[in-house]
Coordinates of C-alpha atoms in Angstrom, one line a residue:
Chain A
X56 CA -1.1 -25.2 26.7
X57 CA -3.3 -23.4 28.0
X58 CA -5.3 -22.3 24.6
X59 CA -6.0 -26.0 23.6
X60 CA -9.6 -25.3 22.6
X61 CA -8.2 -22.4 20.5
X62 CA -5.1 -24.6 18.8
X63 CA -7.9 -26.5 17.3
X64 CA -10.1 -23.9 16.5
X65 CA -7.0 -23.0 14.5
X66 CA -6.1 -26.0 13.4
X67 CA -9.5 -27.1 11.9
X68 CA -9.7 -23.5 10.5
X69 CA -6.3 -24.4 8.9
X70 CA -7.6 -28.0 7.1
X71 CA -10.2 -26.4 5.8
X72 CA -8.0 -24.5 3.8
X73 CA -6.5 -27.3 2.5
X74 CA -9.7 -28.7 1.2
X75 CA -10.0 -25.7 -0.3
X76 CA -7.1 -25.3 -1.7
X77 CA -7.7 -29.2 -2.9
X78 CA -11.3 -28.5 -4.9
X79 CA -9.3 -25.5 -6.1
X80 CA -6.5 -27.7 -8.1
X81 CA -9.2 -30.7 -8.7
X82 CA -11.5 -27.3 -10.9
X83 CA -8.3 -27.0 -12.8
X84 CA -7.3 -30.1 -13.7
X85 CA -10.8 -30.2 -14.6
X86 CA -10.5 -27.5 -17.2
X87 CA -7.8 -27.9 -18.9
X88 CA -9.1 -31.7 -20.1
X89 CA -12.8 -30.1 -20.6
X90 CA -10.9 -28.5 -22.8
X91 CA -8.7 -30.5 -24.6
X92 CA -11.4 -33.8 -24.4
X93 CA -14.0 -31.1 -25.7
X94 CA -16.5 -32.8 -22.6
X95 CA -19.1 -29.9 -21.8
X96 CA -20.7 -31.8 -19.1
X97 CA -17.5 -31.8 -17.5
X98 CA -17.3 -27.8 -18.1
X99 CA -20.4 -27.9 -16.4
X100 CA -20.0 -29.3 -13.4
X101 CA -17.2 -28.1 -13.3
X102 CA -19.3 -24.2 -13.2
X103 CA -21.3 -25.7 -10.8
X104 CA -18.5 -26.8 -8.4
X105 CA -17.6 -23.3 -8.4
X106 CA -20.4 -22.5 -6.2
X107 CA -19.0 -24.9 -3.6
X108 CA -15.3 -23.1 -4.0
X109 CA -17.2 -19.8 -3.0
X110 CA -19.0 -21.1 -0.3
X111 CA -15.9 -22.7 1.3
X112 CA -14.2 -19.2 1.5
X113 CA -17.3 -17.1 3.3
X114 CA -17.7 -20.5 5.2
X115 CA -13.5 -19.9 6.4
X116 CA -13.5 -15.9 6.2
X117 CA -16.5 -16.6 8.9
X118 CA -14.5 -18.7 10.9
X119 CA -11.4 -16.4 10.8
X120 CA -13.5 -13.2 11.9
X121 CA -15.0 -15.4 14.6
X122 CA -11.7 -16.7 16.1
X123 CA -10.3 -12.7 16.0
X124 CA -13.7 -11.3 17.6
X125 CA -13.6 -13.8 20.7
X126 CA -10.2 -14.5 21.2
X127 CA -8.3 -11.8 20.9
X128 CA -4.9 -13.6 18.5
X129 CA -1.3 -12.3 19.2
X130 CA 1.8 -12.9 17.1
X131 CA 1.9 -15.5 14.9
X132 CA -1.5 -16.8 16.2
X133 CA -2.6 -13.0 14.3
X134 CA -0.7 -13.7 11.8
X135 CA -1.8 -17.5 11.0
X136 CA -5.5 -15.7 11.0
X137 CA -4.5 -12.9 9.3
X138 CA -2.6 -15.1 6.4
X139 CA -5.7 -18.5 6.4
X140 CA -8.0 -15.4 5.0
X141 CA -6.4 -13.6 2.7
X142 CA -4.6 -17.0 0.7
X143 CA -8.6 -18.2 1.2
X144 CA -9.4 -15.7 -1.5
X145 CA -6.4 -15.8 -3.6
X146 CA -7.6 -19.6 -3.7
X147 CA -11.4 -18.2 -4.3
X148 CA -10.1 -15.8 -7.3
X149 CA -8.0 -19.0 -8.5
X150 CA -11.8 -21.6 -9.2
X151 CA -12.5 -18.3 -10.7
X152 CA -10.2 -18.7 -13.9
X153 CA -10.7 -22.6 -13.9
X154 CA -14.3 -21.1 -14.4
X155 CA -13.5 -19.4 -17.0
X156 CA -11.8 -21.6 -18.9
X157 CA -14.5 -24.3 -18.3
X158 CA -16.7 -21.4 -19.9
X159 CA -14.6 -21.3 -23.3
X160 CA -14.4 -25.2 -23.3
X161 CA -18.4 -24.4 -23.9
X162 CA -17.9 -22.1 -26.0
X163 CA -15.5 -23.4 -28.6
X164 CA -18.0 -26.4 -28.5
X165 CA -17.5 -28.9 -31.2
X166 CA -14.5 -26.7 -33.0
X167 CA -11.7 -27.9 -30.5
X168 CA -9.2 -26.0 -30.3
X169 CA -7.3 -24.2 -33.0
X170 CA -4.2 -26.2 -32.5
X171 CA -2.1 -29.3 -30.2
X172 CA -2.1 -27.7 -26.7
X173 CA 1.5 -27.8 -25.5
X174 CA 2.8 -24.5 -23.5
X175 CA -0.8 -24.3 -22.0
X176 CA -0.9 -27.8 -20.6
X177 CA 2.7 -26.6 -18.5
X178 CA 1.2 -23.8 -17.7
X179 CA -1.3 -25.8 -15.8
X180 CA 1.0 -27.9 -14.3
X181 CA 3.9 -24.7 -13.3
X182 CA 0.7 -23.3 -12.0
X183 CA -0.8 -26.2 -9.6
X184 CA 2.7 -27.4 -9.1
X185 CA 3.1 -23.4 -7.4
X186 CA -0.5 -24.0 -5.9
X187 CA 0.5 -27.5 -4.1
X188 CA 3.6 -26.0 -3.3
X189 CA 2.7 -23.3 -1.7
X190 CA -0.3 -25.2 0.5
X191 CA 2.7 -27.3 1.6
X192 CA 4.7 -24.6 2.6
X193 CA 2.0 -23.5 4.5
X194 CA 1.2 -26.6 6.6
X195 CA 5.3 -27.4 6.7
X196 CA 6.0 -23.5 7.8
X197 CA 9.0 -23.8 5.3
X198 CA 10.4 -20.3 4.2
X199 CA 12.8 -21.5 1.4
X200 CA 9.6 -23.6 -0.2
X201 CA 7.5 -20.7 0.0
X202 CA 10.0 -18.6 -1.5
X203 CA 11.2 -20.9 -4.2
X204 CA 7.6 -20.6 -5.6
X205 CA 8.3 -17.6 -5.7
X206 CA 10.9 -18.0 -8.8
X207 CA 8.1 -21.1 -10.6
X208 CA 6.1 -17.9 -11.3
X209 CA 8.8 -16.5 -14.4
X210 CA 9.1 -20.2 -16.1
X211 CA 4.7 -19.5 -16.2
X212 CA 5.3 -15.8 -17.8
X213 CA 8.0 -17.0 -20.0
X214 CA 5.3 -19.8 -21.1
X215 CA 2.7 -17.4 -21.5
X216 CA 4.8 -15.0 -23.5
X217 CA 5.3 -17.3 -25.6
X218 CA 1.7 -18.3 -25.9
X219 CA 0.9 -15.3 -26.8
X220 CA 3.6 -14.4 -29.5
X221 CA 2.2 -17.7 -31.7
X222 CA -1.5 -17.0 -31.7
X223 CA -0.6 -13.5 -32.4
X224 CA 1.3 -14.5 -35.1
X225 CA -1.9 -16.8 -36.4
X226 CA -4.3 -14.5 -35.9
X227 CA -1.7 -11.8 -37.9
X228 CA -1.7 -14.2 -40.9
X229 CA -4.7 -15.5 -41.0
X230 CA -7.8 -13.0 -39.7
X231 CA -9.9 -16.6 -39.9
X232 CA -8.3 -17.6 -37.2
X233 CA -8.8 -14.4 -34.8
X234 CA -12.5 -16.2 -32.9
X235 CA -10.6 -19.4 -31.7
X236 CA -7.0 -18.3 -31.3
X237 CA -9.1 -16.1 -28.8
X238 CA -10.3 -18.1 -26.9
X239 CA -6.7 -20.0 -26.4
X240 CA -5.5 -16.5 -25.4
X241 CA -7.7 -16.6 -22.7
X242 CA -7.6 -19.7 -21.2
X243 CA -3.3 -19.0 -20.9
X244 CA -4.3 -15.3 -19.5
X245 CA -6.7 -17.1 -17.0
X246 CA -3.7 -19.5 -16.9
X247 CA -0.9 -17.3 -15.6
X248 CA -3.2 -15.4 -13.5
X249 CA -3.7 -18.6 -11.8
X250 CA 0.0 -18.7 -11.2
X251 CA 0.4 -15.4 -10.3
X252 CA -2.5 -15.9 -7.6
X253 CA -0.3 -18.9 -6.1
X254 CA 2.9 -17.2 -5.6
X255 CA 0.0 -14.5 -3.5
X256 CA 0.1 -16.9 -1.4
X257 CA 3.5 -17.7 -1.5
X258 CA 4.2 -14.3 0.3
X259 CA 2.0 -14.7 2.8
X260 CA 3.5 -17.7 3.9
X261 CA 6.4 -16.0 4.1
X262 CA 4.7 -13.0 6.1
X263 CA 3.6 -15.6 8.1
X264 CA 6.6 -17.5 9.4
X265 CA 8.8 -14.5 9.2
X266 CA 5.6 -11.8 10.4
X267 CA 7.1 -9.5 7.1
X268 CA 5.3 -8.6 4.3
X269 CA 7.1 -8.6 0.6
X270 CA 6.2 -8.0 -2.8
Chain B
X210 CA 20.1 9.2 19.0
X211 CA 16.9 8.5 21.1
X212 CA 15.3 11.0 23.1
X213 CA 15.6 8.9 26.6
X214 CA 13.5 10.1 29.0
X215 CA 15.0 7.9 31.4
X216 CA 17.6 5.8 31.5
X217 CA 17.8 1.9 33.7
X218 CA 21.3 1.0 33.6
X219 CA 21.9 -2.6 35.3
X220 CA 19.6 -2.6 37.4
X221 CA 19.5 -5.0 40.7
X222 CA 17.2 -5.0 43.2
X223 CA 17.2 -7.3 46.7
X224 CA 14.2 -6.9 49.5
X225 CA 16.7 -8.9 52.0
X226 CA 18.4 -12.0 50.1
X227 CA 15.2 -12.3 47.5
X228 CA 16.2 -10.7 44.8
X229 CA 13.6 -9.4 43.2
X230 CA 15.2 -8.1 39.7
X231 CA 18.1 -8.7 38.3
X232 CA 19.9 -6.7 35.0
X233 CA 17.3 -4.1 33.4
X234 CA 18.0 -2.2 30.9
X235 CA 15.6 0.8 29.3
X236 CA 15.6 3.2 28.1
X237 CA 12.1 5.0 28.6
X238 CA 11.6 7.4 25.6
X239 CA 10.3 10.9 26.4
X240 CA 6.2 11.8 25.4
X241 CA 5.9 7.6 24.9
X242 CA 3.7 5.4 26.8
X243 CA 6.4 2.2 27.7
X244 CA 4.0 -0.6 28.3
X245 CA 5.8 -3.0 31.1
X246 CA 3.8 -6.8 30.6
X247 CA 4.5 -10.0 31.8
X248 CA 3.1 -12.6 34.6
X249 CA 3.2 -12.5 38.7
X250 CA 5.6 -11.6 40.0
X251 CA 8.1 -10.8 37.3
X252 CA 9.4 -7.4 38.9
X253 CA 7.7 -5.1 36.8
X254 CA 5.8 -3.2 39.8
X255 CA 9.5 -3.1 41.1
X256 CA 10.9 -1.6 38.9
X257 CA 8.5 0.9 38.6
X258 CA 8.8 1.1 42.3
X259 CA 12.3 1.8 42.1
X260 CA 10.8 4.6 39.3
X261 CA 10.2 6.9 41.8
X262 CA 11.8 5.7 45.0
X263 CA 8.9 4.0 46.6
X264 CA 11.8 1.1 47.7
X265 CA 12.9 3.6 49.7
X266 CA 10.0 3.0 52.9
X267 CA 11.2 -0.8 52.4
X268 CA 13.1 -1.5 55.0
X269 CA 16.0 -3.9 53.3
X270 CA 15.4 -3.6 49.8
X271 CA 18.7 -2.6 48.2
X272 CA 19.2 -1.3 44.5
X273 CA 22.2 -1.8 42.1
X274 CA 22.2 0.3 39.3
X275 CA 21.8 3.3 37.7
X276 CA 17.3 5.0 37.0
X277 CA 19.4 8.0 34.8
X278 CA 16.9 11.0 34.4
X279 CA 17.8 14.3 33.6
X280 CA 21.5 13.5 34.0
X281 CA 21.3 12.2 37.5
X282 CA 21.1 8.9 38.6
X283 CA 18.4 9.0 41.0
X284 CA 19.2 6.9 43.3
X285 CA 21.8 8.7 44.1
X286 CA 21.6 10.0 48.0
X287 CA 22.1 13.1 47.7
X288 CA 19.0 13.4 45.6
X289 CA 15.8 14.1 47.4
X290 CA 13.0 11.2 47.2
X291 CA 10.7 14.3 47.3
X292 CA 11.9 16.0 44.8
X293 CA 12.0 12.8 42.9
X294 CA 8.4 12.3 43.0
X295 CA 7.5 15.8 42.1
X296 CA 8.9 15.4 38.6
X297 CA 8.1 11.7 38.6
X298 CA 4.4 10.8 39.3
X299 CA 2.4 7.7 40.0
X300 CA -0.7 6.6 39.9
X301 CA -1.3 3.5 41.6
X302 CA -4.4 0.9 41.1
X303 CA -6.9 1.4 43.4
X304 CA -7.4 5.3 42.8
X305 CA -6.8 7.5 46.3
X306 CA -8.2 10.9 46.4
X307 CA -7.5 12.7 49.7
X308 CA -11.1 12.2 52.1
X309 CA -11.4 16.2 51.6
X310 CA -12.7 18.4 48.3
X311 CA -12.1 17.1 44.7
X312 CA -10.3 20.9 44.8
X313 CA -7.9 20.6 47.6
X314 CA -7.1 16.7 45.6
X315 CA -5.7 18.5 43.4
X316 CA -4.5 22.0 45.0
X317 CA -3.0 19.7 47.8
X318 CA 0.8 19.1 46.0
X319 CA 1.5 23.2 44.7
X320 CA 0.4 24.1 48.6
X321 CA 3.1 21.6 49.8
X322 CA 5.6 22.8 46.8
X323 CA 5.1 26.4 47.9
X324 CA 3.0 27.2 44.2
X325 CA 2.8 31.0 44.1
X326 CA 0.6 31.3 41.1
X327 CA -3.0 31.2 40.8
X328 CA -3.9 27.8 42.7
X329 CA -7.2 28.2 40.6
X330 CA -5.4 27.7 37.3
X331 CA -3.0 25.2 38.0
X332 CA -7.0 23.2 39.5
X333 CA -8.7 23.8 36.6
X334 CA -5.3 22.9 33.2
X335 CA -5.0 19.6 35.5
X336 CA -8.6 18.6 35.5
X337 CA -9.5 19.5 32.2
X338 CA -5.8 17.5 31.4
X339 CA -7.4 14.6 32.9
X340 CA -10.6 15.1 31.4
X341 CA -11.9 15.5 35.0
X342 CA -13.4 19.6 34.7
X343 CA -16.1 19.5 32.7
X344 CA -18.0 16.2 35.2
X345 CA -16.8 19.1 38.1
X346 CA -16.6 22.1 37.2
X347 CA -20.1 23.0 39.4
X348 CA -18.6 21.4 42.1
X349 CA -15.3 21.6 43.3
X350 CA -16.0 21.6 46.4
X351 CA -18.0 18.9 46.9
X352 CA -15.9 15.9 48.7
X353 CA -13.8 13.7 45.9
X354 CA -15.1 9.9 47.7
X355 CA -18.5 11.3 45.8
X356 CA -16.9 10.6 42.7
X357 CA -17.4 7.6 40.9
X358 CA -14.3 5.0 40.4
X359 CA -13.5 5.8 37.0
X360 CA -13.6 10.1 38.1
X361 CA -11.7 9.5 41.1
X362 CA -9.0 7.9 39.4
X363 CA -9.0 10.8 37.0
X364 CA -9.1 12.2 39.9
X365 CA -5.9 11.0 41.5
X366 CA -4.7 12.0 37.8
X367 CA -5.2 15.4 37.7
X368 CA -3.8 15.8 41.4
X369 CA -0.5 14.1 40.0
X370 CA 0.0 16.2 36.9
X371 CA -1.1 19.5 38.9
X372 CA 2.6 20.0 40.5
X373 CA 3.6 18.7 36.4
X374 CA 5.7 15.8 36.7
X375 CA 7.8 14.8 33.3
X376 CA 7.0 10.5 33.7
X377 CA 3.8 9.3 34.9
X378 CA 3.9 6.1 36.7
X379 CA 0.7 3.9 36.7
X380 CA 0.0 0.6 38.0
X381 CA -2.5 -1.0 36.8
X382 CA -4.3 2.3 36.6
X383 CA -7.6 0.6 35.1
X384 CA -8.2 -2.3 37.3
X385 CA -10.5 -1.2 39.6
X386 CA -12.8 -0.3 37.3
X387 CA -15.2 -1.2 34.9
X388 CA -15.3 -1.5 31.0
X389 CA -16.2 2.4 29.6
X390 CA -14.6 3.6 32.4
X391 CA -11.5 1.6 31.5
X392 CA -11.4 3.2 27.9
X393 CA -12.1 7.0 29.2
X394 CA -8.5 6.3 31.0
X395 CA -6.9 4.2 28.1
X396 CA -8.2 7.9 26.0
X397 CA -6.5 9.7 28.6
X398 CA -3.0 8.5 28.8
X399 CA -3.0 8.6 25.3
X400 CA -3.6 11.5 25.0
X401 CA -1.1 13.2 28.1
X402 CA 1.7 11.4 26.0
X403 CA 2.3 14.7 24.6
X404 CA 3.1 16.3 27.3
X405 CA 4.4 13.1 29.9
X406 CA 6.2 10.4 29.4
X407 CA 4.4 7.9 30.5
X408 CA 5.3 4.6 32.2
X409 CA 2.4 2.2 32.6
X410 CA 2.3 -1.3 34.2
X411 CA -1.0 -4.0 32.9
X412 CA -1.7 -7.4 33.2
X413 CA -4.4 -6.8 30.8
X414 CA -2.3 -7.2 27.2
X415 CA -4.6 -6.0 25.3
X416 CA -5.0 -2.7 26.6
X417 CA -1.2 -2.3 26.5
X418 CA -1.8 -3.0 22.6
X419 CA -4.0 -0.7 22.6
X420 CA -2.3 2.5 24.5
X421 CA 1.7 1.7 24.1
X422 CA 4.1 2.8 22.4
X423 CA 6.7 0.5 23.3
X424 CA 6.5 -2.5 25.0
X425 CA 8.5 -4.2 27.8
X426 CA 8.1 -7.9 28.6
X427 CA 9.0 -9.1 31.6
X428 CA 9.5 -13.1 33.6
X429 CA 10.8 -14.5 36.3
X430 CA 12.8 -17.5 36.7
X431 CA 12.6 -21.2 38.7
X432 CA 14.6 -18.4 41.7
X433 CA 11.2 -16.1 41.7
X434 CA 13.6 -13.7 40.2
X435 CA 12.3 -10.8 37.7
X436 CA 14.4 -10.3 34.7
X437 CA 13.3 -8.2 31.6
X438 CA 13.4 -10.6 27.9
X439 CA 12.9 -8.0 25.5
X440 CA 12.0 -4.2 24.8
X441 CA 11.1 -2.6 21.5
X442 CA 7.4 -0.7 19.5
X443 CA 4.5 -2.2 20.5
X444 CA 3.4 -3.2 16.9
X445 CA 5.9 -5.7 16.4
X446 CA 5.9 -6.8 19.8
X447 CA 2.4 -7.8 19.5
X448 CA 2.7 -9.0 16.1
X449 CA 6.5 -10.7 15.7
X450 CA 8.0 -11.0 19.1
X451 CA 11.3 -11.5 18.4
X452 CA 11.8 -14.2 21.8
X453 CA 10.4 -16.6 22.0
X454 CA 9.2 -16.3 25.4
X455 CA 7.5 -13.6 24.6
X456 CA 5.5 -14.9 21.9
X457 CA 3.8 -17.9 24.0
X458 CA 3.2 -15.3 27.1
X459 CA 1.0 -13.0 24.6
X460 CA 0.1 -16.1 22.3
X461 CA -1.3 -17.8 26.1
X462 CA 0.8 -20.4 25.4
X463 CA 2.8 -19.4 29.1
X464 CA 3.3 -22.5 31.3

C-alpha cells in the first residue's frame, strides 16, 4: 500500500462526515422534542448548534479540496472525495431544516402545536432512519441498502400529503386556526425536505459504488 | 462500426526466448489520441515500436499477429518499412533534431521522399502545425540545436508531420521537458489529433488523463511479459475503471 498517508486522510475526512451526520441527526431529533414539549431553551440551543454544523461542513469541504489539489485522486478515490463534498452539503442543509423547526417551536410559544403530533413524528423517524441508513450504506459501500433508502422516501411523501390535507381541512373550517396550522405545515414541509436530502445522500453513495449518477 | 486507423490482432512479441508482449488486441481510433499507460516493463514501448516496424532493427525479435493499417498487415514482408514509417511517424522521449538547420530538419523527409512541390511551403505549413513557426520564422537557417528543449521537441513533431503521416507515435514526448513546455506539447497533441491519429506512451497518468480520448492500461505478468488489461474512453478509465488492476494502478495502490 504505497499511499498510506493518503488513505489515512480519506478515512479521517470520512469520519468527520459521519460526525457531521450524527450532529444533524441529533438536531432533527431535538427539534421535534422542542416542538412537542414547547421547550424554548432546547430550540435556542439547536439554533446555536447549527453554526457548528455549518463550520463542520466547510471544514470537510476544505479538506477534500486540499486532497484533490495535492493528491490527484483517481477512480474510486476521486468518486469518494467528490461524494463526500456533496453529502456534506446535503447534511448541512438538513441541519438548516432542524434549525427551521426549532424557530417554529419558538414562534408557536406557549400555545404549542395545534393538534397532537402523530404523523409529523412518524415523518421525522423515517427521515432520520433514511439519513442513518444512507450513511451506513456509505460506510459499508452497500448498494442494496442505498437503493432501499430511495424507496423509503415514498412513505414520507405520503405522510406529508396526509398532513397537508388534514391541516388544509382545519384551515378551511376555521379561519382562526390558519396561523397555528401553518406552523405545522412548515414543520411537515421541512421534514419532507430532510427525506429528500437523505435520498440525495443515497444517490451519491450509489455513484460512489457504481460510478454512475442516477436520478 | 467504429472508425479505426489501426487494428491490432493477437499481437505477440518475443526477444529471443523472452516474451515481451502477449495477446494484445486493440483498435486505434482515427483522429483520436490513444494513451498507453502502465508500469515499467509492461510492453507499452514495445507495442509502440511494433506499430512502425522499429523492432525490425532488433535481431532475434519475433512478432506474431497482425497490425492492420489501411487494409494491410504492416508486418507483412512485402511492405517496405520505410513506407510504413512515412505513414506512421514516431516522436521520441528526448528531442533528437539532426545537427542541421531548422529548415533542413523539417525539409529532410520531403527531400529523401523526392517531394516535387514547394519545400518552403511545406516546411512553413509543418512548422505552423507544430506551433513553432512564430518562434523560428526569422531564423530558419539557424542550427536546430540552438533551440530550447521544448522548441526542439516541436521541431521533431514538425519534421514528423512534414511527410504527412496518418498516425503519429509518441514515446514519452514530454518527459524531458519542463512543466510549461510540457503543457505546450500537450496542447499541441490535442490539436493535432484533428488531422492525425496519435498513440502516446506516457508514465505520467495525469498527462494521459489530460490529453487522450482513449486509454489502454498494460500490466506485466509473473514472467515479466506485458499484456493489455483494459482499454476504453479516458473519462471512464480514470473515473470508473472496470478492472481492479487498473483501479489499483491509477489510484497509486499498485504493488
